[in-house]
């Protein structure tokens, strides 16, 4: 079975903190994605990566950066957390053409 | 125009009926199409994938794709209360990067 693991299920951070969300997949997938999900807005793509050290902006990259130093790991970084970044964050991985598999999600609260 | 559009619902159907969920997309070069189900508080899980025009059936689920109309749908036959969830349409775009974009989801409620 494909496994996508996110480092934390729940996280509470203070405004202005630098926050790291980690995601690891065990299926040697080329593509990895970070989404945030808010009520009524669905899944919005923040960043994705199609290879090691390669990244592309999604629809809402402002306030975020990413890192992919190894194929299995994709990190999302909130440079200076703000309350409007309180959300559910979902990581996913996929091969080139076929479906994506999701991690369990990280519910981040910024206070 | 949003890249992937769905009616937010809620779509309410009686138990045993057919639920019909629809999705349109803007990138004419899209190659891969997916339906995910998401229960409240859980991650999305794949129900169906479809890559070519026509119908694809898997148990009670049928996905339909019409690339000319840029339209993909999901039919759920013999709907059960356990099917009550949000259904997300996802599209992998054209080009070399395999960007995966989701619609906002349709909430389905199956009542006994």
XYZ file of C-alpha atoms in Angstrom:
223
model
C 0.000 0.000 0.000
C 1.126 3.518 -0.766
C 1.931 5.469 2.340
C 2.079 9.248 2.590
C 2.947 10.431 6.067
C 2.650 13.953 7.394
C 4.729 14.789 10.429
C 1.955 16.191 12.633
C -1.804 15.697 12.868
C -2.403 18.880 14.873
C -0.163 21.899 15.283
C -0.550 25.198 17.145
C 1.888 27.997 16.362
C 2.205 31.655 17.226
C 1.958 34.528 14.761
C 5.347 35.284 13.222
C 6.841 31.843 13.848
C 8.538 29.926 11.074
C 6.619 26.674 10.587
C 7.751 23.483 8.878
C 5.277 20.857 7.665
C 6.913 17.634 6.562
C 5.619 14.985 4.174
C 7.208 11.640 3.298
C 6.079 9.092 0.696
C 7.338 5.561 0.277
C 6.422 4.791 -3.351
C 9.144 6.562 -5.307
C 6.581 8.931 -6.862
C 7.835 11.767 -9.052
C 5.150 14.275 -8.120
C 4.343 15.693 -4.712
C 1.778 18.354 -3.823
C 0.812 20.626 -0.950
C -2.790 21.795 -0.650
C -4.739 23.720 1.925
C -8.401 23.046 2.511
C -10.834 25.576 3.906
C -14.623 25.261 4.250
C -16.388 26.094 1.000
C -13.127 26.546 -0.921
C -12.123 22.948 -1.571
C -8.484 21.951 -2.016
C -6.303 24.787 -3.223
C -2.864 24.006 -4.592
C -0.026 25.832 -2.852
C 3.056 24.287 -4.480
C 3.956 21.113 -6.279
C 7.175 19.366 -7.218
C 7.801 17.076 -10.181
C 11.359 16.074 -9.302
C 14.043 16.541 -6.672
C 14.890 20.233 -6.215
C 12.187 21.167 -8.770
C 9.106 23.096 -7.739
C 6.251 25.009 -9.294
C 3.873 27.515 -7.757
C 0.273 26.535 -7.449
C -2.675 28.868 -7.132
C -1.919 30.330 -3.683
C 1.871 30.334 -3.066
C 2.061 33.670 -1.240
C 3.461 33.312 2.268
C 4.739 29.776 1.634
C 7.884 28.143 0.330
C 8.818 24.498 -0.241
C 11.829 22.235 -0.249
C 12.451 18.907 -1.930
C 16.013 17.768 -1.297
C 15.186 14.050 -1.522
C 12.611 12.337 -3.728
C 10.604 10.956 -0.823
C 10.329 14.159 1.208
C 8.492 17.409 0.456
C 8.436 20.173 3.042
C 6.117 23.159 3.251
C 7.469 26.219 5.028
C 5.461 29.117 6.403
C 8.092 31.841 6.598
C 6.184 33.969 9.121
C 2.930 32.357 10.202
C -0.190 34.498 10.187
C -3.700 33.817 11.472
C -5.067 33.597 7.916
C -2.873 30.537 7.401
C -4.927 28.612 9.945
C -6.176 25.708 7.854
C -6.023 21.993 7.080
C -2.893 21.196 5.067
C -2.844 18.095 2.882
C 0.157 16.537 1.198
C -0.192 14.160 -1.748
C 2.086 12.196 -4.038
C 1.526 10.620 -7.435
C 3.270 8.958 -10.362
C 3.244 10.894 -13.633
C -0.195 10.129 -15.003
C -2.215 8.284 -12.405
C -3.957 9.211 -9.205
C -2.613 11.026 -6.156
C -2.489 9.547 -2.673
C -2.998 11.739 0.354
C -1.486 11.962 3.789
C -3.687 12.212 6.862
C -3.561 16.005 6.935
C -2.187 18.551 9.395
C -4.615 20.894 11.080
C -2.615 24.046 11.745
C -3.856 26.753 14.078
C -1.972 30.060 14.195
C -2.737 32.127 17.293
C -13.162 31.029 -14.840
C -12.117 28.370 -12.345
C -10.023 25.542 -13.705
C -12.316 22.853 -12.287
C -15.925 23.629 -11.413
C -18.469 21.653 -9.433
C -21.866 22.433 -7.994
C -21.323 22.760 -4.237
C -24.659 21.177 -3.327
C -25.842 19.811 -1.065
C -27.270 17.173 -3.358
C -29.901 15.261 -1.458
C -31.101 11.868 -2.731
C -33.179 9.104 -1.137
C -31.595 5.773 -0.295
C -31.574 3.478 -3.321
C -31.676 6.298 -5.871
C -29.039 7.310 -8.407
C -26.853 10.269 -7.461
C -25.392 12.249 -10.340
C -22.379 14.494 -9.764
C -20.976 16.780 -12.428
C -17.720 18.570 -13.119
C -16.410 20.823 -15.892
C -12.803 21.807 -16.542
C -11.105 24.548 -18.529
C -7.803 23.006 -19.738
C -8.661 21.328 -23.045
C -5.367 19.412 -22.977
C -6.117 17.651 -19.672
C -5.424 13.938 -19.776
C -6.357 12.395 -16.447
C -9.540 12.757 -14.423
C -10.346 11.546 -10.929
C -13.184 11.395 -8.442
C -12.335 11.421 -4.750
C -14.627 10.958 -1.768
C -13.954 12.831 1.444
C -15.674 12.185 4.747
C -15.721 14.986 7.290
C -12.355 15.294 9.046
C -10.690 12.742 6.776
C -8.373 12.872 3.782
C -9.702 12.401 0.245
C -9.728 8.829 -1.039
C -9.829 7.828 -4.698
C -13.058 6.332 -6.036
C -12.574 6.396 -9.804
C -10.058 7.418 -12.422
C -10.819 7.874 -16.121
C -8.490 8.709 -18.977
C -10.453 8.284 -22.231
C -13.866 9.334 -23.507
C -16.832 7.208 -22.544
C -17.981 5.370 -19.457
C -16.033 3.430 -16.862
C -17.874 1.291 -14.335
C -16.689 -0.039 -10.981
C -19.361 -1.625 -8.809
C -22.024 0.980 -8.011
C -19.915 3.792 -9.487
C -19.754 4.938 -13.117
C -17.492 7.730 -14.329
C -18.283 9.421 -17.637
C -15.876 11.571 -19.639
C -16.581 13.838 -22.599
C -13.406 15.664 -23.606
C -15.105 17.613 -26.403
C -17.488 19.159 -23.871
C -14.805 19.263 -21.142
C -17.150 17.451 -18.818
C -16.755 14.565 -16.398
C -19.445 13.034 -14.208
C -19.890 10.416 -11.519
C -23.011 8.300 -11.100
C -23.642 6.418 -7.874
C -26.288 3.730 -8.222
C -28.298 2.352 -5.288
C -27.105 5.204 -3.075
C -26.551 4.342 0.585
C -26.417 6.606 3.652
C -22.722 5.657 3.896
C -22.203 7.430 0.551
C -22.956 10.749 2.258
C -19.726 12.701 1.862
C -18.121 15.423 -0.222
C -17.112 14.324 -3.726
C -14.125 16.038 -5.280
C -13.401 16.161 -8.995
C -9.694 16.417 -9.871
C -7.974 17.025 -13.200
C -4.345 16.558 -14.198
C -3.404 19.202 -16.720
C -1.480 19.114 -19.941
C 2.155 20.023 -20.311
C 5.091 18.482 -18.564
C 4.314 19.152 -14.947
C 1.277 17.014 -14.096
C -0.342 19.743 -12.029
C -3.346 18.284 -10.180
C -6.245 20.671 -9.638
C -9.376 20.007 -7.595
C -12.861 21.399 -7.774
C -14.445 22.754 -4.594
C -16.467 19.570 -4.132
C -20.125 18.575 -4.087
C -21.685 17.555 -0.789
C -23.931 14.511 -1.153
C -26.542 13.606 1.452
C -28.317 10.240 1.134
C -31.346 10.045 3.397
C -33.074 6.801 4.472
